[in-house]
Amino acid sequence: MNYLCRQCVSAVLLAVGMFSALSVQADVRQFDISIDEVEIEVAPGFKSKVWAYNGQVPGPLLRVKEGDDVEVILTNNTTLNHTIHWHGTFQTASWRSDGVPNVTQPTVEPGESYTYRFKADKAGSLWYHCHVNVPEHVGLRGMWGPMIVDPADPLPIEEEVTKDAILMFTGWNSEVADTYGKGGYPGETLDYFSINGKSFPMSQPLRVKEGDVLRLRLFAAGLETAFHLHGHDVLVTHIDGTAIENPYWADVVDIPSGGRVDVIARMDNPGMWIAHDHIEQHITNKGAMPGGAAMIVEYEGIEKEDWYIWKDKDYAPDFYLSDSLNKGYGLHNSPVFKGSEIAARAKKKKKKKKKKQQQAQ
């Protein structure tokens, strides 16, 4: 065998070895997701009926790595039809799992199940949502959740991150909140706004330490957003999951509806800093301010004064899914986002009414 042939054989063996290594690294991730009819409290005095993935808004965090094979069995426990669209996933050779009704699949009818199979072929901050009657199901009924696909080759600054957080922005219409099948029409007025399904002051603080490198994954799940963190500039590193060639510093970050932007901030200015959507009406609750899509970044060690709005806040550490993101790969439900079951509550109410009638006889 001459030298050239030996080189060819070596190249082939190297390629086979690399392919085998990639095959070994790719895991199969299998998840079960249900859709349930529940009610969530968005703001003080305001509740909305939602169709919720695993009974929560946002839906459960899915975390996989680039190249993994993903299988999701969706079960529809509601009274209307739905799907899941995997927003941002290319669906290479798996177009039938794209989740678009009457284009890639029939809708998943009440009581039925459907299995999605695809490769996580795009890395980054992705998400999933229903693709049936999107203006209502996604825009008003909380049918969305995050899917994080870890890249095979992260940026150096990503490896510096000490705290990771997910913020999903959306709006609500109180006029139709109590009635499924209504809303989502052109010119509709949204009067409540939220981060991760809660309006300020029912949202939560994001607690950090001086020296943290904070990554914020910003999702405009239901409407366009202009994110602003007081006291810090942020470095824009990824758009729609993809690392950008030239990261840039910003103090207001525009995110189009459906888009995602990842930003990184160095926690070097201790204090209590508000972070909010800079579209003015988005920081109101039915026109009253402060409210809406706002939160506070609290540095550890800063004293909370008596007048501080969240001085005695009942703290939920996983509200921005930082704890869940630390758990590694898998499906992570979050009790903090769970809604109350409408059917169970209606049954209890009916039973109570019947008991009163019996006592009156």
Coordinates of C-alpha atoms in Angstrom, one line a residue:
M1 CA 0.0 0.0 0.0
N2 CA 1.5 3.3 -1.0
Y3 CA 1.7 6.4 1.2
L4 CA -1.2 8.1 -0.5
C5 CA -3.5 5.1 0.1
R6 CA -2.5 4.9 3.7
Q7 CA -3.4 8.5 4.1
C8 CA -6.9 7.8 2.5
V9 CA -7.5 4.9 4.9
S10 CA -6.4 7.0 7.8
A11 CA -8.8 9.7 6.8
V12 CA -11.7 7.3 6.5
L13 CA -10.9 5.7 9.9
L14 CA -10.7 9.2 11.4
A15 CA -14.1 10.1 9.9
V16 CA -15.7 6.9 11.1
G17 CA -14.2 7.4 14.6
M18 CA -15.6 11.0 14.7
F19 CA -19.0 9.8 13.5
S20 CA -19.0 7.1 16.2
A21 CA -18.0 9.6 18.9
L22 CA -20.9 11.9 17.8
S23 CA -23.3 8.9 17.9
V24 CA -22.2 8.0 21.4
Q25 CA -22.6 11.5 22.6
A26 CA -26.2 11.9 21.3
D27 CA -28.7 10.7 23.9
V28 CA -32.4 9.9 23.5
R29 CA -34.6 12.2 25.6
Q30 CA -38.1 10.9 26.2
F31 CA -40.7 13.2 27.8
D32 CA -44.5 13.0 28.6
I33 CA -46.4 16.3 28.4
S34 CA -50.1 16.8 29.0
I35 CA -52.4 19.7 28.3
D36 CA -54.7 20.6 31.1
E37 CA -57.5 23.1 31.8
V38 CA -56.5 25.1 34.8
E39 CA -56.8 28.7 36.1
I40 CA -53.8 30.8 37.2
E41 CA -53.7 34.0 39.2
V42 CA -51.8 36.5 37.0
A43 CA -52.1 39.6 39.2
P44 CA -53.8 40.6 42.4
G45 CA -57.5 40.1 41.8
F46 CA -57.1 38.8 38.2
K47 CA -57.3 35.2 37.2
S48 CA -57.3 33.6 33.8
K49 CA -58.4 30.2 32.4
V50 CA -55.5 28.7 30.5
W51 CA -54.6 25.5 28.6
A52 CA -51.4 24.6 30.4
Y53 CA -48.7 22.2 29.4
N54 CA -48.4 19.9 32.5
G55 CA -50.8 22.2 34.2
Q56 CA -48.4 25.1 34.5
V57 CA -47.6 28.4 32.9
P58 CA -44.9 28.6 31.6
G59 CA -44.9 24.9 30.6
P60 CA -42.1 22.7 32.0
L61 CA -38.5 23.4 31.1
L62 CA -37.0 21.0 28.6
R63 CA -33.3 20.8 28.6
V64 CA -31.3 18.7 26.1
K65 CA -28.0 19.0 24.3
E66 CA -27.3 19.7 20.6
G67 CA -27.7 16.5 18.6
D68 CA -29.9 14.7 21.1
D69 CA -32.9 12.7 19.8
V70 CA -36.0 13.9 21.4
E71 CA -39.3 12.1 21.8
V72 CA -42.4 13.8 23.3
I73 CA -45.7 12.1 23.9
L74 CA -48.4 14.8 24.1
T75 CA -51.7 13.9 25.8
N76 CA -54.7 16.3 25.4
N77 CA -56.8 16.4 28.6
T78 CA -58.8 19.5 27.5
T79 CA -62.1 20.0 25.7
L80 CA -60.5 21.5 22.5
N81 CA -57.9 20.4 20.1
H82 CA -54.2 21.5 20.3
T83 CA -50.6 20.7 19.1
I84 CA -47.0 21.5 20.0
H85 CA -44.8 23.5 17.6
W86 CA -41.1 23.4 18.5
H87 CA -40.2 27.0 17.7
G88 CA -36.6 27.3 16.4
T89 CA -36.0 23.6 15.8
F90 CA -35.1 23.0 12.1
Q91 CA -36.9 19.6 12.1
T92 CA -34.4 18.2 9.6
A93 CA -35.9 15.1 8.1
S94 CA -38.7 15.3 10.7
W95 CA -41.1 17.8 9.3
R96 CA -44.1 15.9 10.5
S97 CA -43.1 16.8 14.0
D98 CA -43.3 20.6 13.4
G99 CA -46.8 20.8 15.0
V100 CA -48.7 22.8 12.4
P101 CA -52.3 21.6 12.2
N102 CA -53.5 20.3 8.8
V103 CA -50.0 21.0 7.3
T104 CA -47.7 18.6 9.2
Q105 CA -50.2 16.7 11.4
P106 CA -53.9 16.5 12.3
T107 CA -54.8 18.3 15.5
V108 CA -54.6 16.3 18.8
E109 CA -58.3 15.9 19.8
P110 CA -59.6 15.9 23.3
G111 CA -58.6 12.6 25.0
E112 CA -56.0 11.7 22.3
S113 CA -52.2 11.5 22.2
Y114 CA -49.6 12.3 19.6
T115 CA -45.9 11.5 19.5
Y116 CA -43.3 14.0 18.3
R117 CA -39.8 12.7 17.3
F118 CA -37.0 15.0 16.2
K119 CA -33.3 15.7 16.6
A120 CA -32.3 18.8 18.6
D121 CA -30.5 20.2 15.5
K122 CA -30.4 23.8 16.6
A123 CA -28.8 25.0 19.8
G124 CA -29.8 27.8 22.1
S125 CA -32.8 29.4 23.8
L126 CA -35.7 27.8 22.0
W127 CA -39.3 27.3 23.0
Y128 CA -42.5 25.4 22.3
H129 CA -46.1 26.5 21.9
C130 CA -49.5 25.5 20.5
H131 CA -50.1 26.2 16.8
V132 CA -53.9 25.9 16.9
N133 CA -55.6 29.3 16.9
V134 CA -52.3 30.9 17.9
P135 CA -53.7 34.4 18.8
E136 CA -55.8 32.9 21.6
H137 CA -54.0 29.7 22.6
V138 CA -50.5 31.3 22.7
G139 CA -51.4 35.0 23.0
L140 CA -54.0 34.6 25.8
R141 CA -54.0 31.1 27.2
G142 CA -50.5 30.4 28.3
M143 CA -49.6 27.6 25.9
W144 CA -45.9 28.1 25.8
G145 CA -42.7 26.9 27.6
P146 CA -38.9 27.0 27.3
M147 CA -36.6 24.5 25.6
I148 CA -32.9 25.0 26.2
V149 CA -30.5 23.2 23.8
D150 CA -27.0 23.3 25.1
P151 CA -24.5 24.0 22.2
A152 CA -21.7 21.6 21.3
D153 CA -19.3 24.6 21.3
P154 CA -20.3 27.3 23.8
L155 CA -18.8 30.8 23.6
P156 CA -16.1 31.4 26.2
I157 CA -18.3 33.9 28.0
E158 CA -21.1 31.3 28.3
E159 CA -18.7 29.2 30.3
E160 CA -18.2 32.2 32.7
V161 CA -21.9 32.3 33.6
T162 CA -22.6 31.7 37.3
K163 CA -26.4 32.2 37.2
D164 CA -28.8 31.5 34.4
A165 CA -32.4 32.8 34.2
I166 CA -35.4 32.5 31.9
L167 CA -37.9 35.4 31.5
M168 CA -41.0 34.8 29.3
F169 CA -43.1 37.9 28.5
T170 CA -46.8 37.9 27.5
G171 CA -50.0 39.8 27.8
W172 CA -53.6 39.1 28.9
N173 CA -57.1 40.3 28.2
S174 CA -59.3 40.3 31.4
E175 CA -62.5 40.7 29.3
V176 CA -62.3 37.1 27.9
A177 CA -60.1 35.5 30.6
D178 CA -62.9 33.5 32.1
T179 CA -64.2 32.0 28.8
Y180 CA -62.4 29.5 26.6
G181 CA -62.7 30.1 22.9
K182 CA -62.9 33.9 23.1
G183 CA -60.2 36.5 22.4
G184 CA -57.3 36.8 20.0
Y185 CA -59.0 39.1 17.5
P186 CA -57.4 42.0 15.6
G187 CA -57.3 45.2 17.7
E188 CA -57.8 43.4 20.9
T189 CA -56.9 45.3 24.1
L190 CA -54.5 43.6 26.4
D191 CA -54.7 45.0 29.9
Y192 CA -52.3 42.8 32.0
F193 CA -48.7 41.9 31.3
S194 CA -46.4 39.4 32.9
I195 CA -43.1 37.7 33.2
N196 CA -43.3 33.9 33.6
G197 CA -47.1 34.2 34.0
K198 CA -47.1 36.7 36.8
S199 CA -47.6 40.5 36.9
F200 CA -45.7 42.7 39.3
P201 CA -45.9 42.6 42.3
M202 CA -46.8 38.9 42.0
S203 CA -43.6 38.3 40.1
Q204 CA -40.4 37.4 42.1
P205 CA -37.0 39.0 42.8
L206 CA -34.0 37.6 41.0
R207 CA -31.3 37.3 43.7
V208 CA -27.6 37.6 42.8
K209 CA -24.2 38.0 44.4
E210 CA -21.6 40.6 43.6
G211 CA -19.3 39.1 41.0
D212 CA -22.0 36.9 39.5
V213 CA -22.0 36.6 35.7
L214 CA -25.8 36.6 35.0
R215 CA -27.3 35.2 31.8
L216 CA -30.9 36.3 31.1
R217 CA -32.7 34.4 28.4
L218 CA -35.4 36.8 27.2
F219 CA -38.5 35.3 25.4
A220 CA -41.1 37.5 23.8
A221 CA -43.6 34.6 24.0
G222 CA -46.8 36.7 23.5
L223 CA -45.9 40.2 22.5
E224 CA -42.9 42.4 21.5
T225 CA -40.8 43.5 24.5
A226 CA -38.2 46.2 25.2
F227 CA -36.1 44.9 28.1
H228 CA -34.3 47.3 30.4
L229 CA -32.2 46.5 33.5
H230 CA -31.4 49.5 35.7
G231 CA -27.8 50.0 36.9
H232 CA -26.2 47.8 34.3
D233 CA -25.6 47.5 30.6
V234 CA -26.1 44.0 29.1
L235 CA -24.0 42.2 26.5
V236 CA -26.2 40.8 23.7
T237 CA -24.7 37.4 22.8
H238 CA -27.4 35.4 21.1
I239 CA -30.5 36.1 18.9
D240 CA -33.1 33.4 18.5
G241 CA -30.7 30.9 20.0
T242 CA -27.8 31.6 17.6
A243 CA -24.6 33.2 18.8
I244 CA -24.0 36.5 17.0
E245 CA -20.6 37.3 15.4
N246 CA -20.2 40.6 17.2
P247 CA -21.8 40.8 20.6
Y248 CA -22.7 44.3 21.6
W249 CA -23.5 46.2 24.8
A250 CA -27.0 47.7 25.2
D251 CA -29.2 49.2 27.8
V252 CA -32.6 48.5 26.2
V253 CA -33.0 45.3 24.2
D254 CA -35.8 45.0 21.7
I255 CA -37.3 41.5 21.2
P256 CA -39.9 40.9 18.4
S257 CA -42.9 38.8 19.2
G258 CA -41.8 35.2 19.1
G259 CA -38.1 36.1 19.3
R260 CA -35.5 35.4 21.9
V261 CA -32.5 37.3 22.9
D262 CA -29.8 36.2 25.4
V263 CA -27.9 38.8 27.3
I264 CA -25.1 38.6 29.9
A265 CA -24.6 41.1 32.7
R266 CA -21.7 41.3 35.1
M267 CA -23.1 41.9 38.6
D268 CA -20.7 44.6 39.7
N269 CA -23.0 47.3 41.0
P270 CA -24.6 46.1 44.3
G271 CA -28.1 47.5 45.0
M272 CA -31.8 46.8 44.4
W273 CA -32.4 47.3 40.7
I274 CA -35.7 47.1 38.8
A275 CA -35.8 45.3 35.4
H276 CA -38.8 45.8 33.2
D277 CA -40.4 46.0 29.7
H278 CA -39.8 49.6 28.6
I279 CA -43.0 49.7 26.5
E280 CA -44.9 51.9 29.0
Q281 CA -48.3 50.1 29.0
H282 CA -46.6 46.8 29.6
I283 CA -45.7 47.8 33.2
T284 CA -49.3 48.3 34.2
N285 CA -52.1 46.1 35.7
K286 CA -55.3 47.3 33.9
G287 CA -53.8 50.7 33.6
A288 CA -52.5 51.0 37.1
M289 CA -48.7 51.4 37.7
P290 CA -46.5 49.8 39.0
G291 CA -47.5 46.4 37.6
G292 CA -47.1 44.2 34.6
A293 CA -43.8 42.9 33.2
A294 CA -41.4 44.0 35.9
M295 CA -39.1 42.4 38.5
I296 CA -36.3 43.4 40.9
V297 CA -32.7 42.2 40.9
E298 CA -31.7 42.0 44.5
Y299 CA -28.0 41.8 45.4
E300 CA -27.3 39.7 48.5
G301 CA -26.2 41.8 51.5
I302 CA -28.2 44.9 50.7
E303 CA -30.5 45.8 53.6
K304 CA -34.2 45.8 52.8
E305 CA -35.8 49.0 54.1
D306 CA -39.2 49.1 55.7
W307 CA -40.6 50.9 52.8
Y308 CA -39.2 48.4 50.2
I309 CA -42.1 46.9 48.3
W310 CA -40.9 43.3 48.6
K311 CA -39.4 43.6 52.1
D312 CA -41.3 40.5 53.4
K313 CA -41.7 38.7 50.1
D314 CA -42.4 35.0 50.2
Y315 CA -39.4 34.0 48.0
A316 CA -39.7 31.3 45.3
P317 CA -36.1 30.7 44.2
D318 CA -37.0 28.8 41.0
F319 CA -39.3 31.5 39.6
Y320 CA -36.8 32.3 36.8
L321 CA -35.9 28.6 36.5
S322 CA -32.4 29.1 37.8
D323 CA -32.6 26.1 40.0
S324 CA -34.2 23.9 37.3
L325 CA -31.4 24.9 34.9
N326 CA -28.9 23.7 37.4
K327 CA -30.5 20.2 37.5
G328 CA -29.1 19.2 34.1
Y329 CA -30.8 17.5 31.2
G330 CA -34.5 16.4 31.3
L331 CA -38.0 17.8 31.8
H332 CA -38.4 20.0 34.9
N333 CA -41.8 20.8 36.3
S334 CA -42.0 23.8 38.6
P335 CA -44.7 23.8 41.3
V336 CA -44.5 27.6 41.5
F337 CA -46.2 27.8 38.1
K338 CA -49.0 25.2 38.7
G339 CA -52.6 26.3 38.1
S340 CA -55.7 25.2 40.0
E341 CA -57.8 22.6 38.3
I342 CA -61.0 24.0 37.0
A343 CA -62.9 20.7 36.9
A344 CA -62.0 19.8 40.4
R345 CA -63.0 23.3 41.7
A346 CA -66.3 23.1 39.8
K347 CA -67.0 19.7 41.2
K348 CA -66.3 20.9 44.8
K349 CA -68.5 23.9 44.3
K350 CA -71.3 21.8 43.0
K351 CA -71.0 19.4 45.9
K352 CA -71.1 22.3 48.4
K353 CA -74.2 23.7 46.7
K354 CA -75.9 20.3 46.9
K355 CA -75.1 20.0 50.6
K356 CA -76.6 23.4 51.3
Q357 CA -79.8 22.4 49.4
Q358 CA -80.0 19.2 51.4
Q359 CA -79.6 21.1 54.7
A360 CA -82.3 23.6 53.7
Q361 CA -84.9 20.8 53.1

